Amino acid sequence: MPKEISERPKVYLSKVHLKGFKSIEDVTIDFKRNFNVLIGKNGSGKSNLIELLFKAINFNRSRDKISFEFAKITLLSTDNHFFSFELERFLRKNNFINNDEIDDRIGVKERFLIDDTLLIDDLNKYSVRKKIEFNGKNIAYSHNKNILISKMGYQPIYSLIIKFNSPEKLDFINAPGSLKYDFDEIVGFLDYPESMNFFTPIILEVESYFEALEENDIDFNTIKVDDILDKFRVQGSILENLQLYSPVEDVRFSPNMNLYHNDNNLIVDNIRIEFKVNNIWMPWSQLSDGTKRLFYIIAETTYSNGLVLIEEPELGVHPHQFNLLMDFLKTQSETKQIIISTHSPKALDHLSKDELDSILIASYDLKKGTQIRHLTTTEIKKAKKYMKEVGFFSDYWMLSDLEE
Amino acid sequence: MIRVGLVGEDPNDTASIKHLLEKKYSNKVKFLPLARRIRGDQLESAKLRKSLPIEFTENKCSFVIYIRDLDAFESQSAKVQERKRWFKSLDSVINNKGILLLNIWELEALILGDIDTFNSIYKINHKFSSNPMLQDKPKELLKRITSHTNKQYKEAHCPELFKLLDIDKIEKSCLCFKNFIADFEKKLKKP
């Protein structure tokens, strides 16, 4: 197994079978390895699907209550193994003694298959430890998909969801953040901020710096803000993508952070980032809604190395800028799997004739709930005619009967 | 079943005529809207000229009905000629396989051809005994006569309204529709 995680083979979402969540009653969907575009009328269940995918892929029985009836998530590795995780909600019998609440009686049955061979069946107690054999090695089964995938020698699939609105609480961005390094703790920082994911390696970098200072018995009283400011740096790949695909020319941590220390801990306060737009540095509050959304999508997608789920990336974005954003997402999808939902015809015009099978159409059926399908062979043939003889795929979507 | 395409200047108009014709021809004709979401001036666009042959072929249509409002009386020949030129020009892209339904003044004139049904839906008692082909701006008239009722007439009501209209009554009272039906039946016999 390669030491560097990035050198390991990858897995991506190949197929899902989902039941019992909001408008989704029973759907099975195949995904493309790189870019997937979900279209459908309002109320067809696109957002429910995105939300359920995120919940099912990230489900952790030690942390989450299961909010869906069933999910089978099948991941395909770049070395052609299928890993299937099944989660099924069930209700334990009421023992009438403890008079349990319904919530307390909800359990999760878990199954795990490799290449369609069932290895873990009906596992419903968190404490149970089971071993599975893979590639001649015995591996302790883990309920955490990413830990298991990692133990089996693959890159974990950390998924990211970007909804219509950016989260209300974004430490370091829309509110000043604070980091406290405790000398007495084994793990330095006690409270990680509630913010975008791309801050994680920055915080780790700062933490390592403080750990090194502590190990080398450096007097914290001698440390100045200027010494640590250098550690607070937004990743170069994010800055490059922001410059290429958004109006944000640069991002920096404000030099106005404060440093406090006493015998037990060291606090860095008033941490926030600033944005350079039109050659002027400004705080988050001064950015336009469209620029905020572009920053959110570009920074987080660049940072992500797993599955990226994005709801309607076109919202609030100028059409020319959206064109660039789609270029960005298509480029990013060369190395990570991206699923977007969209109402924008222009989003579909970024697909070539050979990529039309990456379109998913959502519709709502009164009896069956949300239905998801790919384009039929006839529709692909007609779409290609439109692309050749009329103009774009969007002409087919707008002028013809694609969603009728 | 004969497959007949529909091209109209507004999705409501197309759906309305589809529903009206289905009352009489649904046993032998399948009507297929071809230029979805096209409206107004877009009927003159290069995009429609390019997409229509694809839709015509892919939907395996025998011919096409083009639905347009004249926005004038039949006596205003310059307007009539302008619409006919448009029809011939667009129809040429599918080898002249179409017929034109030219609504005199506008689609709503057909509603006046069965005012009783309209009265019963909007719960009014409007008397209209004159020739609908001589009524200017019939849409405005329908809006006016329902302006004080619980339900005011809107263009968006047309598709559902046309499901309830009596096609025979309309044929009798609206000459433009009568002539169209004659053309249509001829075309059905010899597409």
Coordinates of C-alpha atoms in Angstrom, one line a residue:
Chain A
M1 CA 0.0 0.0 0.0
P2 CA 1.5 3.4 -0.9
K3 CA 2.4 5.6 2.1
E4 CA 1.0 8.7 0.5
I5 CA -2.8 8.6 0.5
S6 CA -2.8 10.5 -2.8
E7 CA -0.9 7.7 -4.5
R8 CA -3.5 5.1 -3.5
P9 CA -6.3 4.0 -5.9
K10 CA -9.5 6.0 -5.7
V11 CA -13.1 5.0 -5.2
Y12 CA -16.1 6.9 -6.6
L13 CA -19.8 6.6 -6.4
S14 CA -21.0 4.1 -9.0
K15 CA -24.5 3.2 -8.0
V16 CA -27.1 3.9 -5.3
H17 CA -30.3 2.3 -4.3
L18 CA -32.3 4.6 -2.0
K19 CA -35.6 4.2 -0.2
G20 CA -37.7 6.2 2.2
F21 CA -36.6 9.8 2.5
K22 CA -39.0 12.7 1.8
S23 CA -40.1 12.4 -1.8
I24 CA -37.8 9.5 -2.5
E25 CA -39.6 6.2 -2.2
D26 CA -37.4 3.8 -4.2
V27 CA -34.8 4.9 -6.7
T28 CA -31.7 3.3 -8.2
I29 CA -29.2 5.5 -10.0
D30 CA -25.9 4.9 -11.8
F31 CA -23.4 7.7 -11.7
K32 CA -20.6 8.7 -14.0
R33 CA -17.1 8.7 -12.5
N34 CA -16.4 12.4 -13.2
F35 CA -19.3 14.8 -13.8
N36 CA -23.0 14.3 -13.3
V37 CA -25.8 16.9 -14.0
L38 CA -29.1 16.5 -12.4
I39 CA -32.0 18.4 -14.0
G40 CA -35.8 18.3 -13.2
K41 CA -38.7 20.6 -12.6
N42 CA -39.3 22.3 -9.2
G43 CA -40.6 19.7 -6.7
S44 CA -39.2 16.7 -8.6
G45 CA -37.0 15.8 -5.7
K46 CA -33.5 17.0 -6.8
S47 CA -32.6 18.6 -3.5
N48 CA -33.9 15.6 -1.6
L49 CA -31.7 13.3 -3.6
I50 CA -28.6 15.5 -3.0
E51 CA -29.4 15.6 0.7
L52 CA -30.0 11.9 0.9
L53 CA -26.8 11.1 -1.0
F54 CA -24.8 13.2 1.5
K55 CA -26.6 11.7 4.5
A56 CA -26.2 8.1 3.3
I57 CA -22.5 8.4 2.2
N58 CA -21.6 10.1 5.4
F59 CA -23.7 8.1 7.7
N60 CA -21.9 7.2 10.9
R61 CA -24.0 5.0 13.3
S62 CA -22.1 6.2 16.3
R63 CA -23.0 9.8 15.5
D64 CA -26.1 10.0 13.4
K65 CA -29.7 8.9 13.7
I66 CA -30.8 7.2 10.5
S67 CA -33.3 9.5 8.7
F68 CA -34.0 7.2 5.7
E69 CA -35.4 3.7 5.3
F70 CA -32.7 2.1 3.2
A71 CA -29.5 3.0 1.3
K72 CA -27.2 0.8 -0.7
I73 CA -24.1 2.8 -1.7
T74 CA -21.9 1.1 -4.3
L75 CA -18.4 2.5 -4.8
L76 CA -16.2 1.4 -7.7
S77 CA -12.5 1.6 -7.3
T78 CA -10.1 2.6 -10.0
D79 CA -8.8 -1.0 -9.8
N80 CA -12.3 -2.3 -10.5
H81 CA -13.6 -3.5 -7.2
F82 CA -17.1 -2.8 -6.1
F83 CA -17.6 -2.0 -2.4
S84 CA -21.3 -1.9 -1.4
F85 CA -22.5 -0.5 1.9
E86 CA -26.1 -1.2 2.9
L87 CA -27.9 0.6 5.7
E88 CA -31.4 -0.4 6.7
R89 CA -33.5 1.2 9.3
F90 CA -35.5 -1.0 11.6
L91 CA -37.6 -0.7 14.7
R92 CA -36.6 -2.7 17.8
K93 CA -39.5 -4.3 19.7
N94 CA -40.7 -2.4 22.6
N95 CA -39.9 -4.3 25.8
F96 CA -42.6 -2.4 27.7
I97 CA -40.3 -2.2 30.7
N98 CA -38.3 0.8 29.8
N99 CA -41.1 2.3 27.8
D100 CA -38.6 3.4 25.2
E101 CA -39.3 6.4 23.0
I102 CA -39.6 5.5 19.3
D103 CA -36.3 7.3 18.5
D104 CA -34.5 5.1 21.0
R105 CA -35.9 2.0 19.3
I106 CA -34.7 2.8 15.8
G107 CA -31.8 0.6 14.8
V108 CA -29.6 0.2 11.8
K109 CA -28.9 -3.0 10.0
E110 CA -25.7 -2.9 8.1
R111 CA -24.3 -5.0 5.3
F112 CA -21.0 -4.8 3.5
L113 CA -20.2 -6.5 0.2
I114 CA -17.1 -6.6 -1.9
D115 CA -17.7 -7.5 -5.6
D116 CA -21.2 -8.7 -4.7
T117 CA -19.9 -11.1 -2.0
L118 CA -21.6 -10.5 1.3
L119 CA -19.0 -10.1 4.0
I120 CA -20.9 -8.4 6.8
D121 CA -24.5 -9.2 7.3
D122 CA -27.2 -7.9 9.5
L123 CA -24.7 -6.2 11.8
N124 CA -26.8 -4.2 14.2
K125 CA -24.8 -3.6 17.3
Y126 CA -22.1 -1.0 17.3
S127 CA -19.9 -3.0 19.7
V128 CA -19.6 -6.0 17.4
R129 CA -16.1 -6.4 15.9
K130 CA -15.8 -8.4 12.7
K131 CA -13.0 -9.0 10.4
I132 CA -13.1 -9.2 6.6
E133 CA -10.5 -10.5 4.2
F134 CA -9.4 -8.4 1.3
N135 CA -6.4 -8.8 -1.0
G136 CA -5.1 -11.6 1.4
K137 CA -5.2 -9.3 4.4
N138 CA -7.5 -9.5 7.5
I139 CA -9.0 -6.1 8.1
A140 CA -11.1 -5.1 11.1
Y141 CA -14.5 -3.9 9.8
S142 CA -15.3 -0.3 10.6
H143 CA -18.7 1.3 10.5
N144 CA -17.0 4.4 9.2
K145 CA -16.8 4.0 5.5
N146 CA -13.7 6.2 5.1
I147 CA -11.8 4.3 7.7
L148 CA -12.6 1.0 6.2
I149 CA -11.8 2.2 2.7
S150 CA -8.6 3.6 3.9
K151 CA -7.7 0.3 5.7
M152 CA -8.3 -1.5 2.5
G153 CA -5.7 0.7 0.8
Y154 CA -7.8 3.3 -1.0
Q155 CA -8.2 7.0 -0.8
P156 CA -11.1 7.9 1.5
I157 CA -14.1 9.5 -0.1
Y158 CA -14.9 12.6 1.9
S159 CA -18.0 14.1 0.5
L160 CA -18.9 17.7 0.4
I161 CA -22.3 19.3 0.0
I162 CA -22.8 22.9 -1.2
K163 CA -26.4 23.9 -0.8
F164 CA -28.3 27.0 -2.1
N165 CA -27.2 29.1 0.8
S166 CA -23.8 29.2 2.4
P167 CA -23.9 28.1 6.1
E168 CA -25.0 30.9 8.5
K169 CA -22.0 30.4 10.8
L170 CA -18.7 30.7 9.1
D171 CA -15.9 31.4 11.6
F172 CA -12.9 33.2 10.1
I173 CA -15.2 34.4 7.2
N174 CA -18.4 36.1 8.3
A175 CA -17.4 36.3 11.9
P176 CA -14.0 36.6 13.6
G177 CA -12.7 33.2 14.7
S178 CA -10.6 32.3 17.7
L179 CA -8.1 29.4 18.3
K180 CA -7.0 28.4 21.8
Y181 CA -3.9 26.2 22.2
D182 CA -3.8 24.5 25.6
F183 CA -0.4 23.5 26.9
D184 CA -1.8 20.8 29.1
E185 CA -3.7 19.0 26.4
I186 CA -2.3 16.2 24.3
V187 CA -4.2 17.6 21.4
G188 CA -3.4 21.2 21.1
F189 CA -6.5 23.1 19.9
L190 CA -9.6 22.4 21.9
D191 CA -12.3 23.9 19.7
Y192 CA -12.1 23.7 16.0
P193 CA -14.0 26.5 14.3
E194 CA -17.3 26.0 12.6
S195 CA -16.4 27.0 9.1
M196 CA -15.5 25.9 5.6
N197 CA -13.5 22.7 5.3
F198 CA -10.5 24.3 3.6
F199 CA -9.4 25.8 6.9
T200 CA -8.6 22.4 8.3
P201 CA -5.0 22.1 7.0
I202 CA -4.4 25.7 7.9
I203 CA -5.4 25.1 11.5
L204 CA -3.3 21.9 11.5
E205 CA -0.3 23.9 10.3
V206 CA -0.8 26.5 13.0
E207 CA -1.2 23.7 15.6
S208 CA 2.0 22.1 14.5
Y209 CA 3.8 25.4 14.8
F210 CA 2.7 25.8 18.4
E211 CA 3.5 22.2 19.2
A212 CA 7.0 22.8 17.9
L213 CA 7.4 25.9 20.0
E214 CA 6.2 24.0 23.0
E215 CA 8.5 21.1 22.4
N216 CA 11.5 23.4 21.9
D217 CA 10.7 25.3 25.1
I218 CA 10.3 28.6 23.2
D219 CA 9.0 31.3 25.5
F220 CA 5.5 32.1 24.2
N221 CA 5.9 35.7 25.4
T222 CA 8.4 36.3 22.7
I223 CA 5.9 35.3 19.9
K224 CA 4.4 38.1 18.0
V225 CA 1.4 38.2 15.6
D226 CA 3.8 38.7 12.7
D227 CA 5.5 35.4 13.5
I228 CA 2.3 33.4 13.3
L229 CA 0.6 35.3 10.4
D230 CA 2.8 33.5 8.0
K231 CA 1.2 30.2 9.1
F232 CA -2.2 31.4 8.3
R233 CA -2.2 31.0 4.5
V234 CA -4.9 29.9 2.1
Q235 CA -3.8 27.1 -0.1
G236 CA -2.1 28.1 -3.4
S237 CA -4.4 25.8 -5.4
I238 CA -7.5 27.7 -4.0
L239 CA -6.0 31.1 -4.7
E240 CA -5.1 30.1 -8.2
N241 CA -8.6 28.8 -9.0
L242 CA -10.2 31.9 -7.5
Q243 CA -8.0 34.1 -9.7
L244 CA -8.8 32.0 -12.8
Y245 CA -12.5 31.5 -12.3
S246 CA -13.9 34.3 -10.0
P247 CA -13.6 38.0 -9.4
V248 CA -11.6 37.3 -6.2
E249 CA -8.0 38.2 -7.0
D250 CA -6.5 37.2 -3.6
V251 CA -7.4 36.1 -0.1
R252 CA -5.4 36.8 3.0
F253 CA -5.8 36.5 6.8
S254 CA -6.3 39.9 8.3
P255 CA -3.1 41.1 10.0
N256 CA -5.3 42.5 12.8
M257 CA -5.4 39.3 14.8
N258 CA -4.6 39.4 18.5
L259 CA -2.4 37.1 20.5
Y260 CA -2.9 36.4 24.2
H261 CA -1.0 34.0 26.3
N262 CA -0.8 32.9 29.9
D263 CA 0.7 30.0 31.8
N264 CA -1.9 27.5 30.5
N265 CA -2.8 28.5 27.0
L266 CA -2.3 30.6 24.0
I267 CA -5.2 32.3 22.3
V268 CA -5.2 33.7 18.8
D269 CA -8.2 35.9 18.4
N270 CA -9.9 38.0 15.8
I271 CA -8.9 35.7 13.0
R272 CA -10.7 36.4 9.7
I273 CA -10.0 36.4 6.1
E274 CA -10.1 39.3 3.7
F275 CA -10.8 39.3 -0.1
K276 CA -9.2 41.4 -2.8
V277 CA -11.7 42.3 -5.5
N278 CA -11.1 45.0 -8.1
N279 CA -7.7 45.6 -6.4
I280 CA -9.4 46.5 -3.1
W281 CA -9.2 44.5 0.1
M282 CA -12.6 44.0 1.7
P283 CA -14.3 41.8 4.3
W284 CA -16.9 39.1 3.5
S285 CA -19.8 41.5 4.3
Q286 CA -18.8 43.7 1.3
L287 CA -18.7 41.0 -1.3
S288 CA -21.7 40.6 -3.6
D289 CA -23.9 37.5 -3.1
G290 CA -22.7 36.1 -6.3
T291 CA -19.0 36.5 -5.4
K292 CA -19.6 34.9 -2.0
R293 CA -21.2 31.9 -3.7
L294 CA -18.3 31.7 -6.2
F295 CA -15.8 31.8 -3.4
Y296 CA -17.7 29.1 -1.5
I297 CA -18.0 26.7 -4.4
I298 CA -14.4 27.3 -5.7
A299 CA -12.6 27.2 -2.4
E300 CA -14.5 24.1 -1.1
T301 CA -14.5 22.1 -4.3
T302 CA -10.8 22.8 -4.8
Y303 CA -10.1 21.6 -1.3
S304 CA -12.3 18.5 -1.5
N305 CA -10.8 15.2 -2.7
G306 CA -13.9 13.2 -2.7
L307 CA -17.5 13.5 -3.9
V308 CA -18.8 17.0 -4.4
L309 CA -22.5 17.6 -4.4
I310 CA -23.6 21.1 -5.4
E311 CA -27.1 22.5 -5.6
E312 CA -27.8 24.9 -8.4
P313 CA -24.3 26.5 -8.8
E314 CA -25.8 29.1 -11.1
L315 CA -27.7 30.9 -8.3
G316 CA -26.8 34.6 -8.2
V317 CA -24.0 34.2 -10.8
H318 CA -23.7 36.3 -13.9
P319 CA -23.9 34.1 -17.1
H320 CA -20.4 34.9 -18.2
Q321 CA -19.1 34.1 -14.7
F322 CA -21.2 31.0 -14.7
N323 CA -19.6 29.9 -17.9
L324 CA -16.2 30.1 -16.1
L325 CA -17.6 28.3 -13.1
M326 CA -18.7 25.4 -15.2
D327 CA -15.2 25.4 -16.8
F328 CA -13.9 25.1 -13.3
L329 CA -16.2 22.3 -12.2
K330 CA -15.5 20.3 -15.4
T331 CA -11.8 20.7 -14.8
Q332 CA -12.2 19.7 -11.2
S333 CA -14.2 16.7 -12.2
E334 CA -11.1 15.2 -14.0
T335 CA -9.8 14.3 -10.5
K336 CA -12.9 14.2 -8.3
Q337 CA -16.5 13.2 -8.8
I338 CA -19.0 16.0 -9.0
I339 CA -22.8 15.9 -9.0
I340 CA -24.6 19.2 -9.6
S341 CA -28.3 20.0 -9.8
T342 CA -29.2 22.8 -12.1
H343 CA -32.0 24.7 -13.8
S344 CA -29.5 26.4 -16.1
P345 CA -29.6 25.4 -19.7
K346 CA -26.1 26.8 -20.0
A347 CA -24.8 24.2 -17.6
L348 CA -25.8 21.5 -20.0
D349 CA -24.1 23.2 -22.9
H350 CA -20.8 22.4 -21.2
L351 CA -21.3 18.7 -22.0
S352 CA -19.9 17.3 -25.2
K353 CA -21.9 14.9 -27.4
D354 CA -20.1 12.0 -25.7
E355 CA -21.1 13.2 -22.2
L356 CA -24.8 13.2 -22.6
D357 CA -25.2 10.1 -20.5
S358 CA -24.0 12.1 -17.5
I359 CA -27.4 13.9 -17.4
L360 CA -29.9 12.7 -14.9
I361 CA -33.5 13.7 -15.1
A362 CA -35.6 13.9 -12.0
S363 CA -39.4 13.7 -12.1
Y364 CA -42.1 13.2 -9.6
D365 CA -44.6 10.3 -9.9
L366 CA -47.6 10.4 -7.7
K367 CA -47.4 6.7 -7.0
K368 CA -43.7 6.1 -7.1
G369 CA -42.3 9.4 -5.7
T370 CA -39.1 10.9 -7.2
Q371 CA -37.9 9.1 -10.2
I372 CA -34.4 9.5 -11.7
R373 CA -33.4 8.4 -15.1
H374 CA -30.7 8.9 -17.7
L375 CA -31.4 10.1 -21.3
T376 CA -32.8 7.3 -23.5
T377 CA -31.0 6.3 -26.7
T378 CA -33.6 8.1 -28.7
E379 CA -33.2 11.2 -26.7
I380 CA -29.4 11.1 -27.0
K381 CA -29.8 10.7 -30.8
K382 CA -32.2 13.7 -30.9
A383 CA -30.0 15.8 -28.7
K384 CA -27.1 15.2 -31.0
K385 CA -29.2 16.4 -33.9
Y386 CA -30.0 19.6 -32.0
M387 CA -26.4 20.1 -31.2
K388 CA -25.4 19.7 -34.8
E389 CA -28.2 21.3 -36.6
V390 CA -29.7 23.9 -34.2
G391 CA -27.0 24.9 -31.9
F392 CA -26.7 23.6 -28.4
F393 CA -28.1 20.9 -26.1
S394 CA -29.9 23.6 -24.2
D395 CA -32.0 24.2 -27.4
Y396 CA -33.1 20.6 -27.2
W397 CA -34.0 21.1 -23.5
M398 CA -35.8 24.4 -24.2
L399 CA -37.5 23.7 -27.5
S400 CA -38.3 20.0 -27.4
D401 CA -39.9 17.3 -25.3
L402 CA -37.0 16.2 -23.0
E403 CA -38.9 16.5 -19.7
E404 CA -42.4 16.0 -21.1
Chain B
M1 CA -53.3 7.2 -36.0
I2 CA -52.2 10.1 -38.0
R3 CA -49.5 12.2 -36.2
V4 CA -50.0 15.9 -36.6
G5 CA -47.6 18.5 -35.3
L6 CA -48.7 21.8 -33.8
V7 CA -46.7 25.0 -33.9
G8 CA -48.3 28.0 -32.2
E9 CA -47.2 31.5 -31.1
D10 CA -47.8 30.7 -27.4
P11 CA -47.8 27.4 -25.5
N12 CA -51.3 28.2 -24.2
D13 CA -52.6 28.7 -27.8
T14 CA -51.1 25.5 -28.9
A15 CA -52.5 23.5 -26.0
S16 CA -55.9 25.1 -26.5
I17 CA -56.2 24.2 -30.1
K18 CA -54.9 20.7 -29.3
H19 CA -57.6 20.2 -26.7
L20 CA -60.3 21.6 -29.0
L21 CA -59.4 19.4 -32.0
E22 CA -59.0 16.3 -29.8
K23 CA -62.7 16.6 -29.0
K24 CA -63.5 15.6 -32.5
Y25 CA -60.4 13.8 -33.8
S26 CA -58.8 12.0 -30.9
N27 CA -59.8 8.7 -32.3
K28 CA -57.7 9.1 -35.5
V29 CA -55.2 11.9 -34.9
K30 CA -52.4 12.3 -32.4
F31 CA -51.6 16.0 -31.9
L32 CA -48.0 16.7 -31.0
P33 CA -46.8 20.2 -30.0
L34 CA -43.5 20.7 -31.8
A35 CA -42.1 24.1 -30.9
R36 CA -42.4 24.0 -27.1
R37 CA -41.8 27.2 -25.2
I38 CA -41.5 29.2 -28.4
R39 CA -43.5 32.3 -28.3
G40 CA -44.2 35.5 -30.2
D41 CA -41.4 36.8 -32.3
Q42 CA -39.4 33.6 -31.8
L43 CA -41.6 32.1 -34.4
E44 CA -39.5 34.0 -36.9
S45 CA -36.2 32.9 -35.5
A46 CA -33.5 30.9 -37.2
K47 CA -33.6 28.5 -34.3
L48 CA -37.1 27.4 -35.0
R49 CA -36.4 27.0 -38.7
K50 CA -33.6 24.7 -37.7
S51 CA -35.4 22.8 -34.9
L52 CA -38.7 22.2 -36.7
P53 CA -37.4 19.7 -39.3
I54 CA -35.9 17.7 -36.4
E55 CA -39.1 17.7 -34.4
F56 CA -41.1 16.9 -37.5
T57 CA -39.0 13.9 -38.4
E58 CA -38.4 12.6 -34.9
N59 CA -42.1 12.8 -34.1
K60 CA -43.0 11.1 -37.3
C61 CA -45.5 13.8 -38.2
S62 CA -47.6 13.6 -41.4
F63 CA -48.1 17.3 -41.5
V64 CA -48.1 20.4 -39.2
I65 CA -50.8 22.9 -38.1
Y66 CA -49.4 26.4 -37.6
I67 CA -51.6 28.5 -35.2
R68 CA -51.3 32.2 -35.4
D69 CA -53.3 35.3 -34.4
L70 CA -53.9 37.8 -37.1
D71 CA -54.2 40.7 -34.6
A72 CA -56.4 42.3 -37.2
F73 CA -59.6 41.7 -39.2
E74 CA -59.6 39.5 -42.3
S75 CA -60.2 42.6 -44.4
Q76 CA -56.8 43.9 -43.5
S77 CA -55.1 42.1 -46.4
A78 CA -51.6 43.4 -45.7
K79 CA -51.6 41.7 -42.3
V80 CA -53.1 38.5 -43.8
Q81 CA -50.4 38.5 -46.5
E82 CA -47.7 39.0 -43.9
R83 CA -48.9 35.9 -41.9
K84 CA -49.2 33.9 -45.1
R85 CA -45.7 34.8 -46.1
W86 CA -44.4 33.7 -42.6
F87 CA -46.4 30.4 -42.9
K88 CA -45.0 29.6 -46.4
S89 CA -41.5 30.5 -45.4
L90 CA -41.5 28.3 -42.2
D91 CA -43.4 25.5 -43.9
S92 CA -40.8 25.3 -46.6
V93 CA -38.4 23.8 -44.1
I94 CA -40.6 20.7 -43.8
N95 CA -41.3 20.5 -47.6
N96 CA -44.6 22.5 -47.4
K97 CA -46.4 19.9 -45.3
G98 CA -48.4 22.3 -43.2
I99 CA -51.7 24.1 -43.0
L100 CA -52.4 27.4 -41.3
L101 CA -55.0 28.2 -38.7
L102 CA -55.2 32.0 -38.8
N103 CA -57.3 33.2 -35.9
I104 CA -59.2 36.3 -36.9
W105 CA -58.0 38.9 -34.5
E106 CA -57.0 36.3 -32.0
L107 CA -57.6 32.9 -30.4
E108 CA -60.2 34.3 -28.0
A109 CA -62.6 34.9 -31.0
L110 CA -63.2 31.2 -31.0
I111 CA -64.4 31.4 -27.4
L112 CA -67.0 33.9 -28.5
G113 CA -68.2 31.2 -30.8
D114 CA -69.4 29.3 -27.8
I115 CA -70.2 32.0 -25.4
D116 CA -72.7 29.8 -23.4
T117 CA -69.9 27.6 -22.2
F118 CA -67.8 30.6 -21.3
N119 CA -70.8 32.2 -19.4
S120 CA -71.3 29.0 -17.4
I121 CA -67.6 28.7 -16.4
Y122 CA -67.3 32.4 -15.4
K123 CA -70.9 32.5 -14.0
I124 CA -71.9 35.4 -16.1
N125 CA -74.7 36.0 -18.6
H126 CA -73.0 37.9 -21.5
K127 CA -75.1 38.1 -24.7
F128 CA -73.0 37.7 -27.8
S129 CA -75.0 37.1 -30.9
S130 CA -72.8 38.9 -33.5
N131 CA -70.1 37.4 -35.7
P132 CA -67.0 36.7 -33.6
M133 CA -64.9 37.4 -36.8
L134 CA -66.0 41.0 -36.5
Q135 CA -65.0 41.5 -32.9
D136 CA -61.8 43.4 -32.4
K137 CA -59.6 42.5 -29.5
P138 CA -61.8 39.7 -28.2
K139 CA -59.3 39.0 -25.4
E140 CA -59.9 42.4 -23.9
L141 CA -63.7 41.8 -24.2
L142 CA -63.5 38.6 -22.2
K143 CA -61.4 40.3 -19.6
R144 CA -63.8 43.2 -19.4
I145 CA -67.0 41.1 -19.1
T146 CA -65.4 39.1 -16.2
S147 CA -63.7 42.0 -14.5
H148 CA -66.4 42.2 -11.7
T149 CA -66.9 38.5 -11.3
N150 CA -65.2 36.1 -8.8
K151 CA -63.1 34.6 -11.5
Q152 CA -61.6 37.0 -14.0
Y153 CA -60.6 35.6 -17.4
K154 CA -56.9 35.1 -18.0
E155 CA -55.0 33.8 -21.1
A156 CA -53.6 31.0 -18.9
H157 CA -57.2 29.6 -18.5
C158 CA -57.4 28.9 -22.2
P159 CA -56.1 25.3 -22.3
E160 CA -58.6 24.1 -19.7
L161 CA -61.3 26.3 -21.1
F162 CA -60.9 24.9 -24.7
K163 CA -61.4 21.4 -23.3
L164 CA -65.0 22.4 -22.5
L165 CA -65.9 24.4 -25.6
D166 CA -68.2 22.9 -28.2
I167 CA -66.1 22.5 -31.4
D168 CA -69.2 22.2 -33.6
K169 CA -70.6 25.5 -32.3
I170 CA -67.3 27.2 -33.0
E171 CA -67.1 25.8 -36.4
K172 CA -70.5 27.2 -37.2
S173 CA -69.9 30.7 -35.9
C174 CA -66.2 31.3 -36.7
L175 CA -65.5 31.3 -40.4
C176 CA -61.8 31.2 -40.0
F177 CA -62.1 28.0 -38.0
K178 CA -64.6 26.5 -40.4
N179 CA -62.2 27.1 -43.3
F180 CA -59.4 25.6 -41.3
I181 CA -61.4 22.5 -40.5
A182 CA -62.2 22.0 -44.2
D183 CA -58.4 22.3 -45.0
F184 CA -57.6 20.0 -42.1
E185 CA -60.1 17.3 -43.2
K186 CA -58.7 17.4 -46.7
K187 CA -55.2 17.1 -45.3
L188 CA -56.2 14.1 -43.2
K189 CA -57.5 12.3 -46.3
K190 CA -54.4 13.2 -48.3
P191 CA -51.6 14.1 -45.9

